[in-house]
């Protein structure tokens, strides 16, 4: 599903950019991973002390921090002149971080395609790059700081700490947090009042009495009684919107000193071996396709999909169940309580053995997406999928599934309780629209998105909620009531028709809970502008 067409609104009215992108010398592989994140500029051969970027060289594009701007926020003195909200955060300079990260040459980022016409934001990048382990991206703190402060465009545009950072005052007095603007800009405390969501000590009433409309210093518009209609379904994702992650893609010809052949990784001649069973066997793709086939649809989402991230798809699949294959192999060896899986490209499902049920229950060897043979990007010739689990458990190009014994295999509850090495969003969702679209008062605003859970990690999706007044009140929808044949292994797609009665800038928030009482870690916010 594509985002509904609407007039886009830029993050800044006055933007500036230096004319050209930099050409870089050879750089280290890790540094290359974030090279594109810094604004690029062509260096001048004139190194005289008075050499600087003049106004005649500046074109529309990147913001100058001294040209105060409200961006998506209401154009008020606080937002424009004090907070300078339009010149802060990654997307103020880089509207789509997917485009930015692919500026470099050489090895591609492992994420090679995204869907839904969504712009990638910091929150799409942060979970994977916070982990900085062997299965994640490098930690970006030092790389991003050094690449920006040594970049002529950033410096010439008066970039500084506050281009990227903010201070969150929401907490006990003096308990203030220095954090990224992109982790903070949609919270009630922006501007400096604490406890704005809870209304402790009548903070909102006080702020409104001092002229801040709605009781928030950003003066976002509130709709406590929204005229909204909602529908829900579990439609599949358009194939073109399925995200693609290749740990090692066709551009890789050598890996750890050994030749790497992408075509061989994806070859239909590859086989599947199952060990740790009483009668270990190896199967060809052709043999697998003669066995009883199961057609099903499941949501597939990246294990490091960020809060509100778009790395989720609802895909129709065809394959043979692992329960059937294990039965053909004489069952599991007594005592085997753990499992791991390996792919033709060298990927393994996890760095330690997983609990055996990951692949002995509700798991399949899939050979078709959308009724067609898998493409190389899908994971040809076969993919091991585990319903209700994060994307890292779905092993593309799988060649072996190996059951074994482990004293303490990694379990789903362990993942649910930990945010290390990367944040885990077992209940998550997204808006199909980008921030900042503009609509008209009195006319229906069509908004849409999807919500899902890793229900083998936590529970089944139970409630989806929306707020049009900064989280003060919520409109709740029970999933089982809205979808009579609800399948918890699929996503739930929602469509809202909301008719605003007042002009302004709204932050529409979406949240969800599962049937175990777990709540989405933080609401997912969509900025919407409504004009007369």
JSON list of C-alpha atoms in Angstrom, two decimals, residues 267-293 320-331 342 364-367 381-384 397-403:
[
{"chain": "A", "resi": 267, "resn": "UNK", "atom": "CA", "xyz": [21.52, -21.78, -6.81]},
{"chain": "A", "resi": 268, "resn": "UNK", "atom": "CA", "xyz": [18.61, -24.23, -7.08]},
{"chain": "A", "resi": 269, "resn": "UNK", "atom": "CA", "xyz": [21.23, -26.99, -6.78]},
{"chain": "A", "resi": 270, "resn": "UNK", "atom": "CA", "xyz": [21.74, -26.19, -3.10]},
{"chain": "A", "resi": 271, "resn": "UNK", "atom": "CA", "xyz": [20.35, -28.72, -0.63]},
{"chain": "A", "resi": 272, "resn": "UNK", "atom": "CA", "xyz": [18.92, -28.72, 2.90]},
{"chain": "A", "resi": 273, "resn": "UNK", "atom": "CA", "xyz": [20.37, -30.96, 5.63]},
{"chain": "A", "resi": 274, "resn": "UNK", "atom": "CA", "xyz": [18.67, -31.71, 8.94]},
{"chain": "A", "resi": 275, "resn": "UNK", "atom": "CA", "xyz": [20.82, -33.04, 11.80]},
{"chain": "A", "resi": 276, "resn": "UNK", "atom": "CA", "xyz": [20.27, -33.80, 15.47]},
{"chain": "A", "resi": 277, "resn": "UNK", "atom": "CA", "xyz": [17.47, -36.14, 14.43]},
{"chain": "A", "resi": 278, "resn": "UNK", "atom": "CA", "xyz": [17.37, -39.94, 14.56]},
{"chain": "A", "resi": 279, "resn": "UNK", "atom": "CA", "xyz": [17.79, -40.29, 10.79]},
{"chain": "A", "resi": 280, "resn": "UNK", "atom": "CA", "xyz": [19.67, -37.25, 9.41]},
{"chain": "A", "resi": 281, "resn": "UNK", "atom": "CA", "xyz": [18.77, -36.47, 5.83]},
{"chain": "A", "resi": 282, "resn": "UNK", "atom": "CA", "xyz": [19.52, -34.08, 3.01]},
{"chain": "A", "resi": 283, "resn": "UNK", "atom": "CA", "xyz": [16.80, -32.80, 0.68]},
{"chain": "A", "resi": 284, "resn": "UNK", "atom": "CA", "xyz": [16.87, -31.09, -2.71]},
{"chain": "A", "resi": 285, "resn": "UNK", "atom": "CA", "xyz": [14.49, -28.30, -3.57]},
{"chain": "A", "resi": 286, "resn": "UNK", "atom": "CA", "xyz": [12.78, -30.61, -6.04]},
{"chain": "A", "resi": 287, "resn": "UNK", "atom": "CA", "xyz": [12.24, -33.25, -3.33]},
{"chain": "A", "resi": 288, "resn": "UNK", "atom": "CA", "xyz": [10.87, -30.67, -0.92]},
{"chain": "A", "resi": 289, "resn": "UNK", "atom": "CA", "xyz": [8.33, -29.50, -3.48]},
{"chain": "A", "resi": 290, "resn": "UNK", "atom": "CA", "xyz": [6.94, -33.02, -3.89]},
{"chain": "A", "resi": 291, "resn": "UNK", "atom": "CA", "xyz": [6.06, -33.13, -0.20]},
{"chain": "A", "resi": 292, "resn": "UNK", "atom": "CA", "xyz": [2.79, -31.83, 1.32]},
{"chain": "A", "resi": 293, "resn": "UNK", "atom": "CA", "xyz": [2.75, -28.06, 0.83]},
{"chain": "A", "resi": 320, "resn": "UNK", "atom": "CA", "xyz": [6.76, -27.71, 3.77]},
{"chain": "A", "resi": 321, "resn": "UNK", "atom": "CA", "xyz": [6.48, -27.74, 7.54]},
{"chain": "A", "resi": 322, "resn": "UNK", "atom": "CA", "xyz": [9.51, -28.51, 9.69]},
{"chain": "A", "resi": 323, "resn": "UNK", "atom": "CA", "xyz": [7.31, -30.79, 11.80]},
{"chain": "A", "resi": 324, "resn": "UNK", "atom": "CA", "xyz": [6.75, -32.95, 8.72]},
{"chain": "A", "resi": 325, "resn": "UNK", "atom": "CA", "xyz": [10.45, -32.98, 7.84]},
{"chain": "A", "resi": 326, "resn": "UNK", "atom": "CA", "xyz": [11.47, -33.87, 11.40]},
{"chain": "A", "resi": 327, "resn": "UNK", "atom": "CA", "xyz": [8.98, -36.73, 11.29]},
{"chain": "A", "resi": 328, "resn": "UNK", "atom": "CA", "xyz": [10.55, -37.95, 8.02]},
{"chain": "A", "resi": 329, "resn": "UNK", "atom": "CA", "xyz": [13.91, -37.91, 9.83]},
{"chain": "A", "resi": 330, "resn": "UNK", "atom": "CA", "xyz": [12.67, -40.11, 12.68]},
{"chain": "A", "resi": 331, "resn": "UNK", "atom": "CA", "xyz": [12.08, -37.31, 15.17]},
{"chain": "A", "resi": 342, "resn": "UNK", "atom": "CA", "xyz": [23.12, -22.03, 8.62]},
{"chain": "A", "resi": 364, "resn": "UNK", "atom": "CA", "xyz": [8.58, -24.04, 7.38]},
{"chain": "A", "resi": 365, "resn": "UNK", "atom": "CA", "xyz": [11.05, -24.50, 4.57]},
{"chain": "A", "resi": 366, "resn": "UNK", "atom": "CA", "xyz": [9.61, -22.02, 2.07]},
{"chain": "A", "resi": 367, "resn": "UNK", "atom": "CA", "xyz": [10.29, -22.20, -1.67]},
{"chain": "A", "resi": 381, "resn": "UNK", "atom": "CA", "xyz": [16.40, -21.33, -3.38]},
{"chain": "A", "resi": 382, "resn": "UNK", "atom": "CA", "xyz": [14.73, -21.81, 0.03]},
{"chain": "A", "resi": 383, "resn": "UNK", "atom": "CA", "xyz": [14.10, -19.88, 3.24]},
{"chain": "A", "resi": 384, "resn": "UNK", "atom": "CA", "xyz": [13.65, -21.24, 6.75]},
{"chain": "A", "resi": 397, "resn": "UNK", "atom": "CA", "xyz": [19.49, -19.45, 1.41]},
{"chain": "A", "resi": 398, "resn": "UNK", "atom": "CA", "xyz": [19.22, -22.02, 4.23]},
{"chain": "A", "resi": 399, "resn": "UNK", "atom": "CA", "xyz": [21.38, -25.15, 3.88]},
{"chain": "A", "resi": 400, "resn": "UNK", "atom": "CA", "xyz": [21.18, -26.82, 7.29]},
{"chain": "A", "resi": 401, "resn": "UNK", "atom": "CA", "xyz": [19.02, -26.99, 10.40]},
{"chain": "A", "resi": 402, "resn": "UNK", "atom": "CA", "xyz": [20.94, -28.54, 13.29]},
{"chain": "A", "resi": 403, "resn": "UNK", "atom": "CA", "xyz": [19.26, -29.66, 16.51]}
]
